[in-house]
Amino acid sequence: MLIAIARGDMASFECLHQRYFPKLMHFAKRITGSSEAAEEVAGDTLMVVWKTADRFEGRSKPSSWIFGIAYRLSLKQRQSIGRHRGDVLLDEELIDDADTAATIMRQRDISGALQRLTPELRAVVELTYYNGYLYTEIAEILGCPVGTVKTRMMTARRRLREMLSDDAVIFPENAVA
């Protein structure tokens, strides 16, 4: 598909856009913390793909290349807007089912804990659990060794476990694996 896009095939690009835009939005939102910034990152990522599809060398999966572009743009976007944290206020009285309320609260806790991770740690968790990438693919996307990906995942799991326990510990933003 990238070969067709490199030749200027708009139909192939539209197909790629349909397939990747929602995934890129979700991924970028987790890194930037903003829906608006995520939409911009997803659009910019696809424009970079459109303009540079001929540079794809095939050394990785096309999706790894695309998510690598999105990761770098997300970090730039996050730096430019600063760190914003949009907590969702939940009116528990509107929820009748106790199981539903517990599930929503648990998801909110996990989402909040993920937002407190550094972008590097959050990206590894996001790419592994939400996008199903292997550590080798994540290393290509993030531009780091596989060992670094494994260390970041171990650190992220430990921090998430600590944040989600009753004795939550807050880590400084600049403490990165």
Tab-separated table of C-alpha atoms in Angstrom:
chain	number	residue	atom	x	y	z
A	1	MET	CA	0.000	0.000	0.000
A	2	LEU	CA	2.885	2.392	0.772
A	3	ILE	CA	4.274	1.827	-2.710
A	4	ALA	CA	0.953	2.941	-4.196
A	5	ILE	CA	0.873	5.949	-1.858
A	6	ALA	CA	4.425	6.846	-2.888
A	7	ARG	CA	3.139	6.950	-6.487
A	8	GLY	CA	0.386	9.351	-5.444
A	9	ASP	CA	-2.518	6.888	-5.322
A	10	MET	CA	-5.187	8.772	-3.376
A	11	ALA	CA	-7.447	5.704	-2.995
A	12	SER	CA	-4.644	3.812	-1.221
A	13	PHE	CA	-4.008	6.795	1.010
A	14	GLU	CA	-7.713	7.007	1.897
A	15	CYS	CA	-7.669	3.309	2.788
A	16	LEU	CA	-4.593	3.831	4.976
A	17	HIS	CA	-6.228	6.872	6.573
A	18	GLN	CA	-9.365	4.885	7.395
A	19	ARG	CA	-7.353	2.049	8.888
A	20	TYR	CA	-4.869	4.064	10.939
A	21	PHE	CA	-6.454	7.385	11.939
A	22	PRO	CA	-8.472	6.011	14.903
A	23	LYS	CA	-5.503	3.968	16.173
A	24	LEU	CA	-3.163	6.933	15.836
A	25	MET	CA	-5.660	9.184	17.642
A	26	HIS	CA	-5.900	6.745	20.546
A	27	PHE	CA	-2.135	6.323	20.740
A	28	ALA	CA	-1.375	10.058	20.493
A	29	LYS	CA	-4.011	10.932	23.096
A	30	ARG	CA	-2.317	8.696	25.627
A	31	ILE	CA	0.987	10.447	25.054
A	32	THR	CA	-0.194	14.045	24.700
A	33	GLY	CA	-3.081	13.858	27.158
A	34	SER	CA	-5.249	15.938	24.829
A	35	SER	CA	-7.883	14.956	22.268
A	36	GLU	CA	-7.199	18.068	20.217
A	37	ALA	CA	-3.456	17.474	20.193
A	38	ALA	CA	-4.022	13.802	19.354
A	39	GLU	CA	-6.156	14.706	16.365
A	40	GLU	CA	-3.446	17.055	15.134
A	41	VAL	CA	-0.754	14.401	15.647
A	42	ALA	CA	-2.790	11.751	13.813
A	43	GLY	CA	-3.381	14.105	10.886
A	44	ASP	CA	0.234	15.237	10.794
A	45	THR	CA	1.439	11.628	10.942
A	46	LEU	CA	-0.648	10.682	7.944
A	47	MET	CA	0.560	13.747	6.042
A	48	VAL	CA	4.161	12.718	6.733
A	49	VAL	CA	3.319	9.237	5.429
A	50	TRP	CA	1.755	10.765	2.299
A	51	LYS	CA	4.780	12.960	1.648
A	52	THR	CA	7.487	10.429	2.533
A	53	ALA	CA	6.028	7.007	1.642
A	54	ASP	CA	8.794	6.629	-0.936
A	55	ARG	CA	11.360	6.690	1.904
A	56	PHE	CA	9.940	3.593	3.595
A	57	GLU	CA	12.685	1.000	3.215
A	58	GLY	CA	10.783	-2.086	4.352
A	59	ARG	CA	13.134	-2.922	7.215
A	60	SER	CA	10.143	-2.967	9.578
A	61	LYS	CA	6.416	-3.415	9.290
A	62	PRO	CA	4.648	-0.405	7.756
A	63	SER	CA	2.628	-0.011	10.974
A	64	SER	CA	5.846	0.196	13.023
A	65	TRP	CA	7.130	2.942	10.741
A	66	ILE	CA	3.835	4.846	10.969
A	67	PHE	CA	3.608	4.562	14.765
A	68	GLY	CA	7.246	5.656	15.033
A	69	ILE	CA	6.345	8.857	13.223
A	70	ALA	CA	3.306	9.303	15.497
A	71	TYR	CA	5.421	8.735	18.610
A	72	ARG	CA	7.946	11.412	17.683
A	73	LEU	CA	5.229	13.892	16.710
A	74	SER	CA	3.340	13.154	19.938
A	75	LEU	CA	6.408	13.928	22.034
A	76	LYS	CA	6.924	17.207	20.150
A	77	GLN	CA	3.265	18.112	20.560
A	78	ARG	CA	3.368	17.276	24.268
A	79	GLN	CA	6.386	19.507	24.748
A	80	SER	CA	4.775	22.392	22.914
A	81	ILE	CA	1.493	22.328	24.826
A	82	GLY	CA	2.967	21.459	28.212
A	83	ARG	CA	1.518	18.822	30.409
A	84	HIS	CA	-2.263	18.993	30.697
A	85	ARG	CA	-4.258	16.519	32.657
A	86	GLY	CA	-7.954	16.340	31.823
A	87	ASP	CA	-9.595	14.371	34.577
A	88	VAL	CA	-13.115	13.265	33.856
A	89	LEU	CA	-15.536	14.052	36.638
A	90	LEU	CA	-17.856	11.160	37.310
A	91	ASP	CA	-21.249	11.678	38.919
A	92	GLU	CA	-21.613	8.386	40.740
A	93	GLU	CA	-25.285	9.047	41.458
A	94	LEU	CA	-26.018	8.653	37.739
A	95	ILE	CA	-24.735	5.082	37.803
A	96	ASP	CA	-27.273	2.562	39.094
A	97	ASP	CA	-25.316	-0.661	38.732
A	98	ALA	CA	-22.605	-1.160	41.391
A	99	ASP	CA	-20.573	-3.392	39.047
A	100	THR	CA	-20.675	-0.750	36.316
A	101	ALA	CA	-19.609	1.931	38.783
A	102	ALA	CA	-16.728	-0.205	40.038
A	103	THR	CA	-15.594	-0.938	36.473
A	104	ILE	CA	-15.707	2.741	35.490
A	105	MET	CA	-13.819	3.756	38.616
A	106	ARG	CA	-11.151	1.081	38.019
A	107	GLN	CA	-10.747	2.206	34.384
A	108	ARG	CA	-10.476	5.802	35.525
A	109	ASP	CA	-7.838	4.826	38.095
A	110	ILE	CA	-5.818	2.943	35.466
A	111	SER	CA	-6.162	5.797	32.974
A	112	GLY	CA	-5.036	8.304	35.602
A	113	ALA	CA	-2.079	6.131	36.562
A	114	LEU	CA	-1.049	5.806	32.904
A	115	GLN	CA	-1.187	9.597	32.527
A	116	ARG	CA	1.216	9.978	35.453
A	117	LEU	CA	3.834	7.809	33.729
A	118	THR	CA	6.473	9.546	31.645
A	119	PRO	CA	5.782	9.532	27.885
A	120	GLU	CA	8.531	6.955	27.344
A	121	LEU	CA	7.012	4.513	29.838
A	122	ARG	CA	3.444	5.216	28.714
A	123	ALA	CA	4.369	4.580	25.067
A	124	VAL	CA	5.745	1.118	25.874
A	125	VAL	CA	2.584	0.180	27.785
A	126	GLU	CA	0.340	1.637	25.094
A	127	LEU	CA	2.132	-0.100	22.222
A	128	THR	CA	2.214	-3.442	24.070
A	129	TYR	CA	-1.224	-3.699	25.635
A	130	TYR	CA	-3.408	-1.515	23.450
A	131	ASN	CA	-1.770	-2.072	20.043
A	132	GLY	CA	-0.309	-5.572	20.430
A	133	TYR	CA	3.249	-4.848	19.316
A	134	LEU	CA	6.187	-7.088	20.235
A	135	TYR	CA	9.163	-5.635	22.096
A	136	THR	CA	11.299	-5.813	18.930
A	137	GLU	CA	8.694	-3.792	17.036
A	138	ILE	CA	8.398	-1.289	19.889
A	139	ALA	CA	12.176	-0.866	19.841
A	140	GLU	CA	11.956	0.047	16.134
A	141	ILE	CA	9.097	2.473	16.737
A	142	LEU	CA	10.789	4.211	19.664
A	143	GLY	CA	14.278	4.059	18.199
A	144	CYS	CA	15.893	2.335	21.177
A	145	PRO	CA	17.336	-1.109	21.997
A	146	VAL	CA	15.029	-4.003	22.927
A	147	GLY	CA	16.661	-4.100	26.369
A	148	THR	CA	15.552	-0.515	26.974
A	149	VAL	CA	11.986	-1.431	26.018
A	150	LYS	CA	12.053	-4.336	28.494
A	151	THR	CA	13.450	-2.103	31.239
A	152	ARG	CA	10.823	0.560	30.562
A	153	MET	CA	8.052	-2.058	30.683
A	154	MET	CA	9.351	-3.453	33.964
A	155	THR	CA	9.558	0.066	35.400
A	156	ALA	CA	6.093	0.985	34.106
A	157	ARG	CA	4.522	-2.145	35.597
A	158	ARG	CA	6.179	-1.520	38.950
A	159	ARG	CA	5.066	2.115	39.023
A	160	LEU	CA	1.529	1.288	37.929
A	161	ARG	CA	1.307	-1.404	40.598
A	162	GLU	CA	2.493	1.079	43.226
A	163	MET	CA	0.185	3.871	41.989
A	164	LEU	CA	-2.834	1.580	41.970
A	165	SER	CA	-2.159	0.177	45.432
A	166	ASP	CA	-3.564	1.769	48.562
A	167	ASP	CA	-0.160	3.310	49.356
A	168	ALA	CA	0.272	5.279	46.119
A	169	VAL	CA	3.678	6.834	45.494
A	170	ILE	CA	4.011	9.749	43.057
A	171	PHE	CA	7.118	9.661	40.857
A	172	PRO	CA	8.812	12.746	39.450
A	173	GLU	CA	8.172	13.330	35.749
A	174	ASN	CA	11.858	13.255	34.821
A	175	ALA	CA	12.595	9.837	36.373
A	176	VAL	CA	12.824	7.685	33.263
A	177	ALA	CA	14.112	4.179	32.732
